[in-house]
Amino acid sequence: MSAELPSPGPRDDRLADVGRLLVRCPDRPGIVAVLSGLMADAGANIIDSQQHSSDPVGGTFTLRLEFFLADLAGRRQQLEAALGLLAQTWQFTWRLTEAAHRPRLAVFVSRTDHVLQELLYRVRAGDLRAEIAAVVSNHPDLEPVARAAGVPFHHVPVTPETKAEAEARALELIGDVDLVVLARYMQIVSADFCSRFPERLINIHHSFLPAFVGANPYRAAHDRGVKLIGATAHYVTPELDAGPIIEQEVARVDHRATVEDMRRIGRYVERQVLAQAVTWHVEDRVIVDGEKTIVFA
């Protein structure tokens, strides 16, 4: 895992000199002591620590540390060099970030606005510490929503014949962003697009897949008497809807629920699930471990 400096972005002085370290490695005795010792030698004060072992014998160890280090920006290169040397000995991958950095997001949408509205609200309220740098859509419908929030909107039509050109144009428009969020973007992105954002591309979909597919899954679910409505947020991989899951939630319904009731409940669950998944990602709380994630909530 690279330890490159994040792209420049707005900072929060309240979090100045607070860093985050994420580590993944084969589990063996001593790794916590070694990392704690490295932080102590650097003069860092650990303010939060979470760890997980998939199996104490031959499993994978994951760790998330938050720490305070005076003049973190100025001393970051020295800390990275020490981590790099230690990683060679202990065979771990790692990521070091500064909590004051606000990741830049590009949000892709189609015609429905509920998930986009939730993200915009949380950013405005300060609940999601990120900057929405652009909204991209294959339809023009949500331009007023983005413009009202002061976010650049880009309409990039997509047809089967122009899909590759549309993706290239979208990539050109969003530039260097930290995360791409598919907020009910009703297009399947290509493997090439996925490869440009490894573990930095998040999607949301309803829980009816694969049982109820097509244009009207809520009608199909209603007709079958479904009792649970849910949503899944996951990292996107070339295999459709099969990437590592970050967050899921469900809501119960009964025989009294109409199709529109189910759609309304589904919108609510999707809003909460995607916003939570994005929040955990930008707070460096997610470590991908093979086909699943470790989420230090």
GROMACS .gro file of C-alpha atoms in nm:
model
  297
    1MET     CA    1   0.000   0.000   0.000
    2SER     CA    2   0.139   0.337  -0.091
    3ALA     CA    3   0.202   0.607   0.164
    4GLU     CA    4   0.170   0.902  -0.069
    5LEU     CA    5   0.062   1.239   0.062
    6PRO     CA    6  -0.313   1.296   0.003
    7SER     CA    7  -0.414   1.546  -0.261
    8PRO     CA    8  -0.431   1.903  -0.126
    9GLY     CA    9  -0.763   2.012   0.017
   10PRO     CA   10  -0.922   2.227   0.286
   11ARG     CA   11  -0.797   2.157   0.639
   12ASP     CA   12  -0.956   2.179   0.982
   13ASP     CA   13  -0.728   2.346   1.238
   14ARG     CA   14  -0.907   2.168   1.522
   15LEU     CA   15  -0.759   1.844   1.391
   16ALA     CA   16  -0.416   1.984   1.312
   17ASP     CA   17  -0.138   1.745   1.412
   18VAL     CA   18  -0.380   1.449   1.444
   19GLY     CA   19  -0.281   1.155   1.227
   20ARG     CA   20  -0.432   0.820   1.140
   21LEU     CA   21  -0.243   0.500   1.072
   22LEU     CA   22  -0.404   0.191   0.919
   23VAL     CA   23  -0.208  -0.135   0.914
   24ARG     CA   24  -0.279  -0.480   0.771
   25CYS     CA   25  -0.040  -0.774   0.807
   26PRO     CA   26  -0.006  -1.143   0.899
   27ASP     CA   27  -0.084  -1.182   1.267
   28ARG     CA   28   0.203  -1.260   1.502
   29PRO     CA   29   0.310  -1.159   1.854
   30GLY     CA   30   0.467  -0.821   1.904
   31ILE     CA   31   0.315  -0.614   1.623
   32VAL     CA   32   0.119  -0.385   1.860
   33ALA     CA   33   0.426  -0.330   2.078
   34VAL     CA   34   0.642  -0.252   1.776
   35LEU     CA   35   0.399   0.002   1.634
   36SER     CA   36   0.340   0.160   1.975
   37GLY     CA   37   0.715   0.184   2.021
   38LEU     CA   38   0.756   0.352   1.683
   39MET     CA   39   0.496   0.612   1.781
   40ALA     CA   40   0.663   0.668   2.118
   41ASP     CA   41   1.004   0.709   1.956
   42ALA     CA   42   0.854   0.969   1.721
   43GLY     CA   43   0.704   1.159   2.015
   44ALA     CA   44   0.347   1.079   1.914
   45ASN     CA   45   0.067   1.037   2.168
   46ILE     CA   46  -0.181   0.762   2.076
   47ILE     CA   47  -0.534   0.892   2.138
   48ASP     CA   48  -0.737   0.602   1.995
   49SER     CA   49  -0.651   0.245   1.897
   50GLN     CA   50  -0.863  -0.034   1.749
   51GLN     CA   51  -0.743  -0.372   1.627
   52HIS     CA   52  -0.875  -0.702   1.495
   53SER     CA   53  -0.731  -1.047   1.434
   54SER     CA   54  -0.913  -1.281   1.196
   55ASP     CA   55  -0.737  -1.578   1.360
   56PRO     CA   56  -0.462  -1.570   1.625
   57VAL     CA   57  -0.287  -1.855   1.441
   58GLY     CA   58  -0.209  -1.767   1.083
   59GLY     CA   59  -0.474  -1.498   1.050
   60THR     CA   60  -0.467  -1.137   0.937
   61PHE     CA   61  -0.414  -0.851   1.179
   62THR     CA   62  -0.563  -0.507   1.116
   63LEU     CA   63  -0.509  -0.192   1.320
   64ARG     CA   64  -0.633   0.168   1.320
   65LEU     CA   65  -0.445   0.425   1.530
   66GLU     CA   66  -0.524   0.791   1.586
   67PHE     CA   67  -0.239   0.990   1.731
   68PHE     CA   68  -0.124   1.344   1.808
   69LEU     CA   69   0.217   1.452   1.687
   70ALA     CA   70   0.324   1.816   1.707
   71ASP     CA   71   0.411   1.952   1.362
   72LEU     CA   72   0.277   1.638   1.194
   73ALA     CA   73   0.297   1.788   0.846
   74GLY     CA   74   0.661   1.883   0.894
   75ARG     CA   75   0.757   1.550   1.050
   76ARG     CA   76   0.547   1.328   0.828
   77GLN     CA   77   0.829   1.233   0.593
   78GLN     CA   78   1.041   1.114   0.886
   79LEU     CA   79   0.750   0.910   1.024
   80GLU     CA   80   0.681   0.756   0.683
   81ALA     CA   81   1.045   0.654   0.647
   82ALA     CA   82   1.033   0.475   0.984
   83LEU     CA   83   0.710   0.301   0.889
   84GLY     CA   84   0.855   0.195   0.557
   85LEU     CA   85   1.153   0.027   0.724
   86LEU     CA   86   0.932  -0.144   0.980
   87ALA     CA   87   0.693  -0.265   0.708
   88GLN     CA   88   0.973  -0.456   0.539
   89THR     CA   89   1.051  -0.648   0.857
   90TRP     CA   90   0.692  -0.712   0.965
   91GLN     CA   91   0.540  -0.752   0.617
   92PHE     CA   92   0.260  -0.504   0.666
   93THR     CA   93   0.082  -0.268   0.433
   94TRP     CA   94  -0.005   0.071   0.575
   95ARG     CA   95  -0.167   0.405   0.512
   96LEU     CA   96  -0.092   0.729   0.694
   97THR     CA   97  -0.330   1.025   0.670
   98GLU     CA   98  -0.382   1.359   0.837
   99ALA     CA   99  -0.720   1.403   1.005
  100ALA     CA  100  -0.732   1.770   0.906
  101HIS     CA  101  -0.742   1.680   0.537
  102ARG     CA  102  -1.091   1.697   0.380
  103PRO     CA  103  -1.119   1.436   0.103
  104ARG     CA  104  -1.259   1.554  -0.230
  105LEU     CA  105  -1.560   1.356  -0.354
  106ALA     CA  106  -1.718   1.319  -0.697
  107VAL     CA  107  -2.081   1.206  -0.680
  108PHE     CA  108  -2.240   1.031  -0.978
  109VAL     CA  109  -2.621   1.037  -1.002
  110SER     CA  110  -2.902   0.974  -1.247
  111ARG     CA  111  -3.254   1.105  -1.183
  112THR     CA  112  -3.327   1.033  -0.816
  113ASP     CA  113  -3.197   1.287  -0.565
  114HIS     CA  114  -3.250   1.136  -0.220
  115VAL     CA  115  -2.897   1.003  -0.169
  116LEU     CA  116  -2.733   1.312  -0.317
  117GLN     CA  117  -2.945   1.535  -0.093
  118GLU     CA  118  -2.832   1.338   0.213
  119LEU     CA  119  -2.465   1.374   0.124
  120LEU     CA  120  -2.502   1.746   0.054
  121TYR     CA  121  -2.682   1.799   0.384
  122ARG     CA  122  -2.423   1.610   0.588
  123VAL     CA  123  -2.137   1.804   0.432
  124ARG     CA  124  -2.316   2.134   0.495
  125ALA     CA  125  -2.397   2.036   0.855
  126GLY     CA  126  -2.041   1.926   0.923
  127ASP     CA  127  -2.139   1.565   0.984
  128LEU     CA  128  -1.943   1.447   0.680
  129ARG     CA  129  -1.595   1.600   0.675
  130ALA     CA  130  -1.546   1.608   0.301
  131GLU     CA  131  -1.576   1.837   0.002
  132ILE     CA  132  -1.812   1.744  -0.281
  133ALA     CA  133  -1.607   1.866  -0.573
  134ALA     CA  134  -1.846   1.770  -0.854
  135VAL     CA  135  -2.176   1.603  -0.936
  136VAL     CA  136  -2.182   1.405  -1.261
  137SER     CA  137  -2.501   1.272  -1.417
  138ASN     CA  138  -2.619   1.098  -1.732
  139HIS     CA  139  -2.936   1.312  -1.708
  140PRO     CA  140  -2.980   1.687  -1.650
  141ASP     CA  141  -3.256   1.651  -1.387
  142LEU     CA  142  -3.049   1.714  -1.074
  143GLU     CA  143  -2.855   2.017  -1.193
  144PRO     CA  144  -3.072   2.254  -0.980
  145VAL     CA  145  -2.994   2.047  -0.669
  146ALA     CA  146  -2.619   2.066  -0.724
  147ARG     CA  147  -2.623   2.432  -0.823
  148ALA     CA  148  -2.826   2.526  -0.514
  149ALA     CA  149  -2.553   2.365  -0.303
  150GLY     CA  150  -2.280   2.549  -0.492
  151VAL     CA  151  -2.140   2.229  -0.642
  152PRO     CA  152  -2.037   2.209  -1.009
  153PHE     CA  153  -2.273   1.989  -1.213
  154HIS     CA  154  -2.168   1.803  -1.527
  155HIS     CA  155  -2.418   1.643  -1.762
  156VAL     CA  156  -2.251   1.355  -1.944
  157PRO     CA  157  -2.505   1.156  -2.151
  158VAL     CA  158  -2.438   0.783  -2.182
  159THR     CA  159  -2.552   0.542  -2.453
  160PRO     CA  160  -2.427   0.189  -2.522
  161GLU     CA  161  -2.238   0.327  -2.819
  162THR     CA  162  -2.077   0.618  -2.632
  163LYS     CA  163  -2.008   0.457  -2.293
  164ALA     CA  164  -1.629   0.459  -2.323
  165GLU     CA  165  -1.621   0.820  -2.442
  166ALA     CA  166  -1.863   0.924  -2.165
  167GLU     CA  167  -1.646   0.766  -1.895
  168ALA     CA  168  -1.337   0.934  -2.036
  169ARG     CA  169  -1.516   1.268  -2.033
  170ALA     CA  170  -1.638   1.217  -1.676
  171LEU     CA  171  -1.285   1.134  -1.559
  172GLU     CA  172  -1.157   1.448  -1.726
  173LEU     CA  173  -1.424   1.659  -1.554
  174ILE     CA  174  -1.378   1.528  -1.200
  175GLY     CA  175  -1.000   1.548  -1.205
  176ASP     CA  176  -0.802   1.433  -0.904
  177VAL     CA  177  -1.057   1.327  -0.642
  178ASP     CA  178  -1.009   1.107  -0.337
  179LEU     CA  179  -1.337   0.914  -0.367
  180VAL     CA  180  -1.609   0.851  -0.625
  181VAL     CA  181  -1.960   0.783  -0.495
  182LEU     CA  182  -2.225   0.620  -0.714
  183ALA     CA  183  -2.534   0.772  -0.554
  184ARG     CA  184  -2.805   0.583  -0.743
  185TYR     CA  185  -2.613   0.619  -1.069
  186MET     CA  186  -2.803   0.385  -1.298
  187GLN     CA  187  -2.510   0.289  -1.515
  188ILE     CA  188  -2.265   0.000  -1.486
  189VAL     CA  189  -1.913   0.141  -1.481
  190SER     CA  190  -1.641  -0.036  -1.675
  191ALA     CA  191  -1.353  -0.241  -1.537
  192ASP     CA  192  -1.117   0.033  -1.653
  193PHE     CA  193  -1.311   0.292  -1.453
  194CYS     CA  194  -1.299   0.067  -1.144
  195SER     CA  195  -0.923   0.021  -1.181
  196ARG     CA  196  -0.869   0.396  -1.153
  197PHE     CA  197  -1.027   0.406  -0.805
  198PRO     CA  198  -0.923   0.090  -0.619
  199GLU     CA  199  -1.104   0.086  -0.284
  200ARG     CA  200  -1.211   0.445  -0.359
  201LEU     CA  201  -1.535   0.378  -0.551
  202ILE     CA  202  -1.853   0.322  -0.345
  203ASN     CA  203  -2.196   0.213  -0.468
  204ILE     CA  204  -2.539   0.177  -0.308
  205HIS     CA  205  -2.816  -0.059  -0.411
  206HIS     CA  206  -3.136  -0.196  -0.264
  207SER     CA  207  -3.147  -0.534  -0.093
  208PHE     CA  208  -3.376  -0.705  -0.344
  209LEU     CA  209  -3.088  -0.814  -0.566
  210PRO     CA  210  -3.064  -1.073  -0.712
  211ALA     CA  211  -3.419  -1.192  -0.642
  212PHE     CA  212  -3.602  -0.890  -0.786
  213VAL     CA  213  -3.426  -0.729  -1.080
  214GLY     CA  214  -3.553  -0.501  -1.352
  215ALA     CA  215  -3.714  -0.160  -1.365
  216ASN     CA  216  -3.971  -0.211  -1.088
  217PRO     CA  217  -3.823  -0.422  -0.807
  218TYR     CA  218  -4.050  -0.271  -0.541
  219ARG     CA  219  -4.362  -0.384  -0.725
  220ALA     CA  220  -4.217  -0.733  -0.758
  221ALA     CA  221  -4.120  -0.737  -0.389
  222HIS     CA  222  -4.464  -0.612  -0.288
  223ASP     CA  223  -4.636  -0.881  -0.493
  224ARG     CA  224  -4.427  -1.148  -0.319
  225GLY     CA  225  -4.501  -1.015   0.029
  226VAL     CA  226  -4.146  -0.911   0.119
  227LYS     CA  227  -4.110  -0.826   0.489
  228LEU     CA  228  -3.767  -0.661   0.488
  229ILE     CA  229  -3.641  -0.366   0.286
  230GLY     CA  230  -3.273  -0.291   0.298
  231ALA     CA  231  -2.971  -0.145   0.125
  232THR     CA  232  -2.605  -0.234   0.078
  233ALA     CA  233  -2.311   0.002   0.030
  234HIS     CA  234  -1.994  -0.156  -0.105
  235TYR     CA  235  -1.672  -0.088  -0.286
  236VAL     CA  236  -1.711  -0.134  -0.660
  237THR     CA  237  -1.515  -0.403  -0.843
  238PRO     CA  238  -1.543  -0.527  -1.202
  239GLU     CA  239  -1.774  -0.806  -1.078
  240LEU     CA  240  -2.119  -0.646  -1.064
  241ASP     CA  241  -2.246  -0.573  -0.709
  242ALA     CA  242  -1.991  -0.813  -0.561
  243GLY     CA  243  -1.736  -0.577  -0.404
  244PRO     CA  244  -1.646  -0.574  -0.032
  245ILE     CA  245  -1.946  -0.463   0.175
  246ILE     CA  246  -1.902  -0.156   0.396
  247GLU     CA  247  -2.250  -0.109   0.546
  248GLN     CA  248  -2.600  -0.259   0.536
  249GLU     CA  249  -2.932  -0.181   0.702
  250VAL     CA  250  -3.291  -0.308   0.690
  251ALA     CA  251  -3.637  -0.187   0.782
  252ARG     CA  252  -3.939  -0.411   0.843
  253VAL     CA  253  -4.264  -0.381   0.652
  254ASP     CA  254  -4.585  -0.582   0.666
  255HIS     CA  255  -4.891  -0.660   0.455
  256ARG     CA  256  -5.026  -0.306   0.498
  257ALA     CA  257  -4.736  -0.145   0.312
  258THR     CA  258  -4.817  -0.023  -0.038
  259VAL     CA  259  -4.565  -0.018  -0.320
  260GLU     CA  260  -4.514   0.354  -0.260
  261ASP     CA  261  -4.466   0.292   0.114
  262MET     CA  262  -4.191   0.045   0.029
  263ARG     CA  263  -4.024   0.286  -0.212
  264ARG     CA  264  -4.030   0.560   0.052
  265ILE     CA  265  -3.879   0.332   0.317
  266GLY     CA  266  -3.622   0.213   0.064
  267ARG     CA  267  -3.516   0.569  -0.009
  268TYR     CA  268  -3.470   0.638   0.361
  269VAL     CA  269  -3.257   0.326   0.415
  270GLU     CA  270  -3.043   0.397   0.108
  271ARG     CA  271  -2.973   0.752   0.229
  272GLN     CA  272  -2.857   0.634   0.571
  273VAL     CA  273  -2.650   0.341   0.448
  274LEU     CA  274  -2.457   0.525   0.179
  275ALA     CA  275  -2.392   0.832   0.394
  276GLN     CA  276  -2.262   0.611   0.676
  277ALA     CA  277  -2.037   0.414   0.440
  278VAL     CA  278  -1.892   0.734   0.294
  279THR     CA  279  -1.838   0.878   0.642
  280TRP     CA  280  -1.650   0.570   0.758
  281HIS     CA  281  -1.436   0.578   0.445
  282VAL     CA  282  -1.336   0.945   0.476
  283GLU     CA  283  -1.258   0.892   0.846
  284ASP     CA  284  -1.018   0.610   0.751
  285ARG     CA  285  -1.221   0.350   0.939
  286VAL     CA  286  -1.235   0.087   0.663
  287ILE     CA  287  -0.968  -0.170   0.578
  288VAL     CA  288  -1.030  -0.410   0.290
  289ASP     CA  289  -0.937  -0.768   0.378
  290GLY     CA  290  -0.978  -0.982   0.068
  291GLU     CA  291  -1.346  -0.993  -0.026
  292LYS     CA  292  -1.467  -0.826   0.295
  293THR     CA  293  -1.399  -0.520   0.503
  294ILE     CA  294  -1.296  -0.450   0.859
  295VAL     CA  295  -1.484  -0.140   0.976
  296PHE     CA  296  -1.355   0.025   1.293
  297ALA     CA  297  -1.676   0.216   1.373
   0.00000   0.00000   0.00000
